[in-house]
Short mmCIF file of C-alpha atoms and ligand atoms in Angstrom, two decimals:
data_model
loop_
_atom_site.label_atom_id
_atom_site.label_comp_id
_atom_site.label_asym_id
_atom_site.label_seq_id
_atom_site.Cartn_x
_atom_site.Cartn_y
_atom_site.Cartn_z
CA MET A 1 117.28 31.44 109.18
CA ILE A 2 120.82 31.07 107.89
CA LYS A 3 123.33 28.28 108.41
CA GLN A 4 127.07 28.34 108.21
CA THR A 5 129.61 25.63 108.97
CA VAL A 6 133.19 25.56 110.15
CA ASN A 7 134.45 21.97 109.83
CA ASN A 8 132.01 19.93 111.96
CA THR A 9 130.73 22.97 113.83
CA GLU A 10 127.44 24.40 112.66
CA VAL A 11 126.21 27.93 113.26
CA ILE A 12 122.49 28.48 112.84
CA VAL A 13 121.08 32.00 113.02
CA HIS A 14 117.47 31.21 113.86
CA SER A 15 116.53 34.88 113.98
CA GLY A 16 118.30 38.21 113.86
CA TYR A 17 119.54 37.90 110.28
CA GLU A 18 118.78 40.77 107.88
CA GLU A 19 117.12 42.67 110.68
CA ILE A 20 118.04 44.61 113.77
CA GLY A 21 117.25 42.64 116.89
CA GLY A 22 115.80 39.24 117.64
CA ASN A 23 119.17 37.58 118.11
CA LEU A 24 118.88 33.81 118.49
CA VAL A 25 121.94 31.87 117.39
CA GLU A 26 122.72 28.21 117.85
CA ILE A 27 126.16 26.61 117.85
CA ARG A 28 126.19 22.86 117.27
CA TYR A 29 129.02 20.43 117.50
CA LYS A 30 127.79 16.87 117.00
CA LYS A 31 125.33 16.36 119.89
CA ASN A 32 126.35 19.53 121.72
CA ARG A 33 124.02 22.48 121.30
CA ILE A 34 124.34 25.90 122.80
CA ILE A 35 122.19 28.98 122.22
CA LEU A 36 123.46 32.55 122.19
CA ASP A 37 120.77 35.08 123.10
CA LEU A 38 117.02 34.70 123.27
CA GLY A 39 115.85 37.84 121.55
CA ILE A 40 112.59 38.71 119.93
CA SER A 41 112.17 40.24 116.51
CA PHE A 42 110.59 43.67 117.05
CA LYS A 43 109.56 43.86 113.44
CA GLN A 44 107.41 40.76 113.78
CA PHE A 45 106.36 41.48 117.36
CA LYS A 46 104.99 44.89 116.44
CA LYS A 47 102.70 43.38 113.84
CA PHE A 48 100.61 41.74 116.55
CA TYR A 49 101.38 43.33 119.89
CA GLU A 50 101.64 46.71 121.50
CA TRP A 51 103.73 46.54 124.60
CA PRO A 52 102.72 46.83 127.43
CA PHE A 53 99.05 46.85 126.44
CA ARG A 54 98.87 43.66 124.39
CA THR A 55 101.52 41.10 125.15
CA PRO A 56 101.96 37.44 124.13
CA LYS A 57 100.17 34.74 126.09
CA ASP A 58 102.92 32.15 125.78
CA ALA A 59 105.71 30.88 123.57
CA ASP A 60 103.32 28.72 121.55
CA GLU A 61 101.38 31.79 120.45
CA LEU A 62 104.60 33.49 119.32
CA ILE A 63 105.65 30.38 117.40
CA GLU A 64 102.24 29.98 115.78
CA LEU A 65 102.26 33.60 114.66
CA GLY A 66 105.69 33.06 113.12
CA ILE A 67 107.33 35.63 115.40
CA VAL A 68 109.59 33.11 117.10
CA PRO A 69 111.15 30.17 115.23
CA LYS A 70 110.34 26.67 116.35
CA ILE A 71 113.50 25.26 117.88
CA GLU A 72 113.57 21.75 119.20
CA GLY A 73 114.28 21.46 122.90
CA LEU A 74 114.14 25.18 123.64
CA PHE A 75 110.77 25.79 125.27
CA ALA A 76 109.98 22.17 126.03
CA LYS A 77 112.30 19.35 126.93
CA THR A 78 113.09 16.75 124.27
CA GLU A 79 115.72 14.06 123.86
CA ASN A 80 117.75 16.33 121.63
CA ASP A 81 118.18 18.88 124.39
CA ILE A 82 120.00 22.18 124.40
CA ASN A 83 123.03 22.06 126.68
CA ALA A 84 123.15 25.71 127.66
CA ILE A 85 121.86 29.18 126.84
CA PHE A 86 124.00 32.31 127.12
CA ILE A 87 122.53 35.83 127.16
CA SER A 88 124.81 38.66 126.02
CA HIS A 89 122.93 41.57 127.64
CA ALA A 90 119.54 42.56 129.01
CA HIS A 91 118.06 44.50 126.07
CA ARG A 92 114.82 42.87 125.09
CA ASP A 93 115.94 42.08 121.54
CA HIS A 94 118.48 39.71 123.15
CA SER A 95 116.73 38.49 126.29
CA GLU A 96 112.95 38.69 125.91
CA LEU A 97 112.36 34.96 125.46
CA THR A 98 114.09 34.01 128.73
CA GLN A 99 110.67 34.20 130.39
CA TYR A 100 109.41 31.21 128.38
CA ILE A 101 112.19 28.69 128.93
CA PRO A 102 111.42 25.91 131.41
CA SER A 103 112.94 25.82 134.87
CA GLY A 104 115.92 23.55 134.97
CA THR A 105 117.36 25.04 131.77
CA ASN A 106 121.08 25.75 131.95
CA LEU A 107 120.92 29.54 131.66
CA PHE A 108 124.03 31.75 131.88
CA MET A 109 124.32 35.53 132.02
CA GLY A 110 126.33 38.30 133.62
CA GLU A 111 125.44 39.49 137.13
CA THR A 112 124.19 42.88 135.92
CA CYS A 113 122.01 41.29 133.26
CA GLU A 114 120.27 39.14 135.88
CA ILE A 115 119.54 42.17 138.08
CA ILE A 116 117.97 44.00 135.13
CA LEU A 117 115.86 41.02 134.04
CA ARG A 118 114.67 40.43 137.61
CA THR A 119 113.76 44.12 137.98
CA ARG A 120 111.87 44.04 134.67
CA ARG A 121 110.03 40.95 135.89
CA ASP A 122 109.04 42.76 139.12
CA VAL A 123 108.11 46.11 137.57
CA TYR A 124 106.12 44.72 134.64
CA ASN A 125 104.81 41.59 136.36
CA ILE A 126 106.36 39.20 133.86
CA LYS A 127 105.79 35.54 134.67
CA TYR A 128 109.02 33.58 134.54
CA LYS A 129 109.25 29.81 134.66
CA ILE A 130 112.87 29.87 135.71
CA ASP A 131 113.96 31.27 139.09
CA LEU A 132 116.12 34.21 138.01
CA LYS A 133 117.79 34.84 141.33
CA ASN A 134 118.75 31.25 142.13
CA GLY A 135 118.26 29.29 138.93
CA VAL A 136 120.67 31.24 136.70
CA THR A 137 124.44 30.80 136.58
CA LYS A 138 126.17 34.16 136.67
CA PHE A 139 129.59 34.86 135.26
CA ARG A 140 132.11 37.65 135.05
CA THR A 141 134.46 38.64 132.27
CA GLY A 142 137.27 36.16 131.66
CA PHE A 143 135.45 33.06 132.94
CA GLU A 144 135.93 29.81 131.03
CA ILE A 145 132.74 27.80 131.00
CA PRO A 146 132.95 24.22 129.74
CA ILE A 147 129.75 22.85 128.23
CA ASP A 148 130.50 19.26 127.33
CA GLU A 149 132.90 19.52 124.35
CA ILE A 150 132.41 23.27 123.91
CA THR A 151 134.06 26.01 125.97
CA VAL A 152 132.47 29.45 126.27
CA HIS A 153 134.45 32.53 127.31
CA PRO A 154 132.46 35.67 128.12
CA ILE A 155 134.35 38.95 127.67
CA HIS A 156 132.79 42.29 128.53
CA VAL A 157 132.12 44.89 125.83
CA ASP A 158 130.84 48.46 125.75
CA HIS A 159 127.21 48.97 124.86
CA SER A 160 124.38 51.31 125.85
CA ILE A 161 123.48 49.09 128.80
CA PRO A 162 125.74 47.90 131.60
CA GLY A 163 126.76 44.26 131.75
CA ALA A 164 127.09 43.52 128.01
CA TYR A 165 129.23 40.58 126.92
CA SER A 166 130.76 39.05 123.83
CA TYR A 167 131.60 35.34 123.69
CA ILE A 168 134.49 33.36 122.33
CA ILE A 169 133.23 29.85 121.71
CA ARG A 170 135.60 26.99 121.13
CA THR A 171 134.49 23.65 119.81
CA PRO A 172 137.01 20.87 119.04
CA ASP A 173 137.33 22.21 115.48
CA ALA A 174 136.32 25.89 115.47
CA THR A 175 136.93 29.16 117.30
CA ILE A 176 134.04 31.58 117.00
CA LEU A 177 133.74 35.17 118.23
CA TYR A 178 130.19 36.36 118.87
CA THR A 179 130.23 40.09 119.61
CA GLY A 180 126.68 40.65 120.84
CA ASP A 181 125.91 44.37 120.59
CA TYR A 182 128.93 46.61 121.08
CA ARG A 183 130.72 49.82 120.26
CA LEU A 184 134.34 50.80 120.23
CA HIS A 185 133.90 54.29 121.64
CA GLY A 186 133.75 54.22 125.41
CA GLY A 187 130.92 55.69 127.41
CA LYS A 188 130.99 58.29 130.13
CA VAL A 189 131.14 55.92 133.08
CA CYS A 190 134.18 54.16 131.66
CA GLU A 191 136.26 56.13 129.19
CA ARG A 192 138.41 53.29 127.97
CA SER A 193 136.23 51.06 125.87
CA LEU A 194 135.71 47.64 127.44
CA THR A 195 135.56 46.34 123.89
CA GLU A 196 139.37 46.64 123.76
CA ASP A 197 139.44 43.59 126.04
CA MET A 198 137.43 41.58 123.53
CA ILE A 199 139.99 42.42 120.83
CA ILE A 200 142.91 41.52 123.09
CA LYS A 201 141.35 38.18 124.03
CA ALA A 202 140.44 37.35 120.44
CA LYS A 203 144.05 37.97 119.38
CA GLU A 204 145.30 35.76 122.18
CA TYR A 205 143.35 32.88 120.69
CA GLY A 206 145.14 33.19 117.41
CA LYS A 207 142.86 32.53 114.51
CA ILE A 208 139.17 33.33 114.75
CA ASP A 209 137.43 31.03 112.29
CA LEU A 210 134.17 32.89 112.33
CA PHE A 211 133.50 36.46 113.45
CA ILE A 212 129.79 36.85 114.18
CA THR A 213 129.43 40.60 114.49
CA GLU A 214 126.56 43.01 114.79
CA GLY A 215 126.24 45.48 111.93
CA THR A 216 123.44 47.73 113.11
CA ARG A 217 124.80 50.99 111.76
CA PHE A 218 125.39 51.47 108.09
CA SER A 219 123.59 54.56 106.75
CA ASP A 220 123.44 58.07 108.23
CA CYS A 221 126.05 57.23 110.86
CA SER A 222 127.65 59.70 113.19
CA THR A 223 130.85 59.52 115.23
CA ASP A 224 129.28 61.23 118.25
CA ARG A 225 130.33 59.99 121.65
CA GLU A 226 128.84 60.54 125.07
CA ILE A 227 130.99 63.64 125.57
CA ASP A 228 129.30 65.19 122.51
CA VAL A 229 125.90 64.34 123.98
CA LEU A 230 126.82 66.14 127.18
CA ALA A 231 127.94 69.23 125.26
CA ARG A 232 124.63 69.38 123.40
CA LEU A 233 122.59 68.83 126.53
CA ASN A 234 124.46 71.68 128.16
CA LYS A 235 123.71 73.92 125.21
CA ILE A 236 119.97 73.31 125.33
CA LEU A 237 119.60 73.33 129.10
CA SER A 238 121.53 76.60 129.32
CA SER A 239 119.21 78.40 126.94
CA PHE A 240 115.77 77.19 127.97
CA ASP A 241 114.06 77.58 131.34
CA GLY A 242 110.67 76.08 130.53
CA THR A 243 109.66 72.45 130.89
CA ILE A 244 111.96 70.00 129.17
CA LEU A 245 110.42 66.72 128.07
CA LEU A 246 113.06 64.04 127.84
CA GLU A 247 113.06 60.47 126.72
CA TYR A 248 116.15 58.30 126.78
CA SER A 249 116.94 54.64 127.03
CA TYR A 250 116.66 54.38 130.81
CA LEU A 251 119.07 51.45 131.07
CA ASP A 252 121.82 53.55 129.52
CA ILE A 253 123.84 54.56 132.56
CA ASP A 254 126.21 56.74 130.56
CA ARG A 255 123.27 58.78 129.31
CA TYR A 256 121.85 59.04 132.81
CA GLU A 257 125.18 60.42 134.02
CA SER A 258 125.25 63.00 131.20
CA ILE A 259 121.70 64.08 132.04
CA ILE A 260 122.52 64.44 135.73
CA GLU A 261 125.68 66.40 134.99
CA ALA A 262 123.92 68.81 132.63
CA ALA A 263 121.01 69.20 135.07
CA VAL A 264 123.40 70.05 137.92
CA ASN A 265 125.23 72.53 135.68
CA TRP A 266 122.04 74.42 134.86
CA ASN A 267 120.14 74.00 138.09
CA LYS A 268 117.35 71.80 136.85
CA ASN A 269 115.27 69.33 138.80
CA ILE A 270 114.42 66.03 137.15
CA LEU A 271 111.20 64.12 137.47
CA PHE A 272 111.70 60.44 136.64
CA ASP A 273 109.04 57.96 135.82
CA TYR A 274 109.14 55.47 138.71
CA ARG A 275 109.41 52.49 136.34
CA HIS A 276 112.64 53.85 134.97
CA LEU A 277 114.28 54.98 138.19
CA ILE A 278 113.63 51.65 139.91
CA PHE A 279 116.11 49.98 137.53
CA LEU A 280 118.85 52.43 138.45
CA TYR A 281 118.01 52.09 142.12
CA ARG A 282 118.28 48.28 141.97
CA LEU A 283 121.57 48.40 140.06
CA TYR A 284 122.90 50.98 142.50
CA LYS A 285 121.93 48.78 145.46
CA GLU A 286 122.78 45.34 144.17
CA ASP A 287 125.58 45.69 141.64
CA SER A 288 128.73 46.41 143.59
CA GLY A 289 130.56 47.31 140.39
CA LEU A 290 128.03 50.05 139.60
CA THR A 291 127.32 51.55 143.04
CA LYS A 292 130.18 54.01 142.72
CA LYS A 293 129.38 54.81 139.11
CA ILE A 294 125.70 55.73 139.39
CA SER A 295 124.95 59.23 140.72
CA LEU A 296 121.88 58.51 142.79
CA ASP A 297 121.95 58.88 146.58
CA ALA A 298 123.88 62.14 146.61
CA TYR A 299 121.45 63.72 144.12
CA LYS A 300 118.20 63.02 145.98
CA ASP A 301 117.44 66.72 146.35
CA MET A 302 117.08 67.30 142.63
CA LEU A 303 115.37 64.01 141.79
CA TYR A 304 111.62 63.53 141.90
CA ILE A 305 109.93 60.24 141.25
CA TYR A 306 106.53 60.33 139.61
CA VAL A 307 104.22 57.60 140.88
CA LYS A 308 100.65 57.91 139.71
CA ASN A 309 97.90 55.85 141.36
CA ARG A 310 100.30 54.54 143.91
CA GLY A 311 97.64 52.57 145.76
CA ARG A 312 96.86 50.54 142.67
CA LEU A 313 100.40 49.34 142.05
CA ARG A 314 101.40 45.76 142.69
CA ARG A 315 102.70 45.00 146.16
CA LYS A 316 106.24 44.29 144.97
CA VAL A 317 106.53 47.68 143.20
CA ARG A 318 104.89 49.49 146.13
CA GLU A 319 107.47 47.99 148.46
CA ILE A 320 110.39 49.26 146.37
CA ILE A 321 108.83 52.74 146.25
CA GLU A 322 108.30 52.71 150.01
CA GLU A 323 111.91 51.70 150.50
CA MET A 324 113.01 54.63 148.35
CA GLU A 325 110.71 57.02 150.20
CA ASN A 326 112.12 55.85 153.53
CA GLU A 327 115.58 56.60 152.22
CA GLY A 328 114.57 60.17 151.49
CA TYR A 329 113.67 60.14 147.81
CA ASN A 330 110.98 62.64 146.74
CA ILE A 331 107.88 60.81 145.60
CA ILE A 332 105.40 62.88 143.57
CA GLU A 333 101.88 61.60 142.98
CA THR A 334 100.50 64.41 140.84
CA LEU A 335 102.17 66.59 138.25
CA GLN A 336 100.67 69.69 139.85
CA ASP A 337 103.26 69.29 142.61
CA VAL A 338 106.12 69.76 140.17
CA PRO A 339 107.47 73.23 139.39
CA THR A 340 106.94 74.00 135.70
CA GLN A 341 110.12 76.01 135.31
CA ASN A 342 113.57 74.52 135.24
CA VAL A 343 112.33 71.00 135.30
CA ILE A 344 113.07 67.98 133.13
CA LEU A 345 110.28 65.44 132.79
CA GLU A 346 111.90 62.09 132.05
CA GLY A 347 109.93 59.29 130.40
CA PHE A 348 107.29 61.85 129.43
CA ASN A 349 105.77 59.57 126.82
CA LEU A 350 104.43 57.40 129.64
CA TYR A 351 102.38 60.28 131.10
CA ILE A 352 101.99 62.70 128.21
CA GLN A 353 98.25 63.05 128.83
CA ASP A 354 98.94 64.29 132.36
CA ILE A 355 101.38 66.84 130.92
CA PHE A 356 98.77 67.90 128.38
CA LYS A 357 96.26 68.38 131.19
CA THR A 358 98.54 70.43 133.44
CA GLY A 359 99.47 72.46 130.35
CA PRO A 360 102.95 73.82 131.00
CA GLU A 361 103.34 77.17 129.24
CA ARG A 362 106.53 76.42 127.39
CA CYS A 363 107.87 72.96 126.57
CA LEU A 364 110.72 71.61 124.56
CA ALA A 365 111.41 67.95 123.92
CA ILE A 366 114.69 66.09 123.80
CA HIS A 367 114.78 62.68 122.17
CA SER A 368 117.86 60.96 123.44
CA THR A 369 117.36 57.62 121.72
CA SER A 370 117.94 56.49 118.17
CA GLU A 371 114.92 56.58 115.96
CA PRO A 372 113.28 54.43 114.73
CA TYR A 373 115.07 51.65 116.52
CA ASP A 374 114.25 51.54 120.22
CA GLU A 375 115.77 48.65 122.11
CA GLU A 376 113.01 48.58 124.67
CA ILE A 377 110.14 48.96 122.16
CA GLU A 378 108.45 51.41 124.44
CA ILE A 379 107.97 54.27 122.05
CA SER A 380 105.82 54.82 119.03
CA TYR A 381 107.38 57.92 117.52
CA GLU A 382 104.53 58.85 115.30
CA LYS A 383 102.08 59.18 118.19
CA LEU A 384 104.66 60.87 120.35
CA ASN A 385 105.34 63.54 117.74
CA ASN A 386 101.63 64.22 117.40
CA TRP A 387 101.39 64.86 121.13
CA LEU A 388 104.40 67.14 120.98
CA LYS A 389 102.73 69.15 118.24
CA ALA A 390 99.61 69.40 120.38
CA LEU A 391 101.82 70.84 123.13
CA ASN A 392 103.52 73.26 120.67
CA ALA A 393 106.79 71.69 121.71
CA PRO A 394 109.76 71.65 119.34
CA SER A 395 112.07 68.68 119.64
CA TYR A 396 115.79 67.99 119.41
CA ARG A 397 117.57 64.69 118.97
CA ILE A 398 120.70 64.29 121.04
CA HIS A 399 122.16 60.84 120.92
CA SER A 400 125.27 58.74 120.76
CA SER A 401 124.75 55.18 119.69
CA GLY A 402 125.47 52.02 121.64
CA HIS A 403 126.44 50.35 118.38
CA ILE A 404 129.72 50.32 116.56
CA HIS A 405 129.91 52.59 113.51
CA PRO A 406 131.39 51.36 110.21
CA LEU A 407 134.85 52.91 110.53
CA ASP A 408 135.29 51.44 114.01
CA LEU A 409 134.03 48.08 112.79
CA ILE A 410 136.70 48.09 110.10
CA LYS A 411 139.23 48.84 112.84
CA VAL A 412 138.10 45.84 114.90
CA TYR A 413 138.07 43.62 111.84
CA LYS A 414 141.63 44.63 110.93
CA GLU A 415 142.80 43.71 114.42
CA ILE A 416 141.10 40.33 114.49
CA LEU A 417 141.44 39.33 110.83
CA PRO A 418 138.98 36.44 111.02
CA LYS A 419 138.86 33.65 108.46
CA ASP A 420 135.20 34.30 107.80
CA THR A 421 132.53 36.78 108.91
CA LEU A 422 128.82 36.53 109.56
CA VAL A 423 127.00 39.83 110.03
CA ILE A 424 123.81 39.73 112.08
CA HIS A 425 121.67 42.39 113.82
CA SER A 426 121.84 44.31 110.56
CA GLU A 427 119.53 45.24 107.73
CA TYR A 428 122.40 45.01 105.25
CA PRO A 429 124.54 42.01 106.25
CA ASN A 430 126.04 41.48 102.79
CA GLN A 431 127.00 45.10 102.35
CA VAL A 432 128.60 45.24 105.79
CA LYS A 433 130.55 42.06 105.10
CA GLU A 434 131.72 43.34 101.71
CA MET A 435 132.73 46.62 103.29
CA LEU A 436 134.90 44.75 105.80
CA THR A 437 136.60 42.39 103.41
CA LYS A 438 137.27 45.07 100.79
CA ASN A 439 138.94 47.31 103.31
CA VAL A 440 141.46 44.68 104.30
CA ILE A 441 144.20 43.23 102.15
CA LYS A 442 145.09 39.99 103.86
ZN1 ZN B 521 120.34 44.44 120.05
#
């Protein structure tokens, strides 16, 4: 935990300092308390749990194990209550603890974020206390949300998940910019970076007293953008006609679009794990801003959805799959029904034993996430690599990060010129801060 003050405004980083993920930040002005993000620390989480096989029983267990800090009025009502909670985006290291907050909590998030959390709840049978669909206040970029004496302004940013926001928070004596997770290079879906809007808005406010920025990337950085990812995918897909095993962050719509484009270019079919495609399907159906941007309906012929043990799935999930089947999507219940040539098996880590059993002659793997940091904590790379060796499959890493790289961070900093900076979501907060201040002569 780290505390910083600007006049009478206090900023408390309950978790997410000196580590990547687990964002949980409180802004206090006298009796007013707001929380930014409800993330979980993967580092701590992984010591005790293996998702989805062993998951926490409740918030008390997480607090007792020291994974989640004890914060008055967060999971149980007290007199010193929290006025509102704002979630920046739906990655689990920013939103995981939403399931434990009591109903009646003032919870705010973007429309897209709510759709993703609700889908995750349905697919993984997560028990929420709060009614996501009706009990959450949804905002769009540019809103001004007054919370007693504090005003919160969400402004969209670019990240490797749709619906990511930064916040400008104004108390009577401080203006704070909280970036959430972001990057300055645009994606594929939207070439101009949405993050430009955050910079514009921050400059409109005049002085930013405190710039709370993520600093995920520091060592071994690359400047690769989504367009570079597409070029590399094209290269590999053009020269290999065996089975391609692919894992990517399935909430990254830009990556999905690159994969589809490369697959169309080289005549490949793609088998998706049903758990992953359901998210895209829901966003496509429910998020009017994304319907035109997600290549789904028109690509049904090349998409296969792998649903094993369909009869044993929960009713809610079965219903979504039936809906997709009725709309003409190809549902595959056994891998034997998939052609072994010219096929991409997405989410292969979830059914690697089935692949091992069917024994495709020639496989090659593409890791399209950043190792070792996986925002959805789905993958254990060590085990995965052992399976790939057992399949005699070489692997390539093709990735462009959702996080800002140091040179771009300096650029943002130079534009905003904040009075003070607090680096979170970073293993090296002091080094990142020093890097920023030393590169700017005020
Ligand atoms: Zn994050």
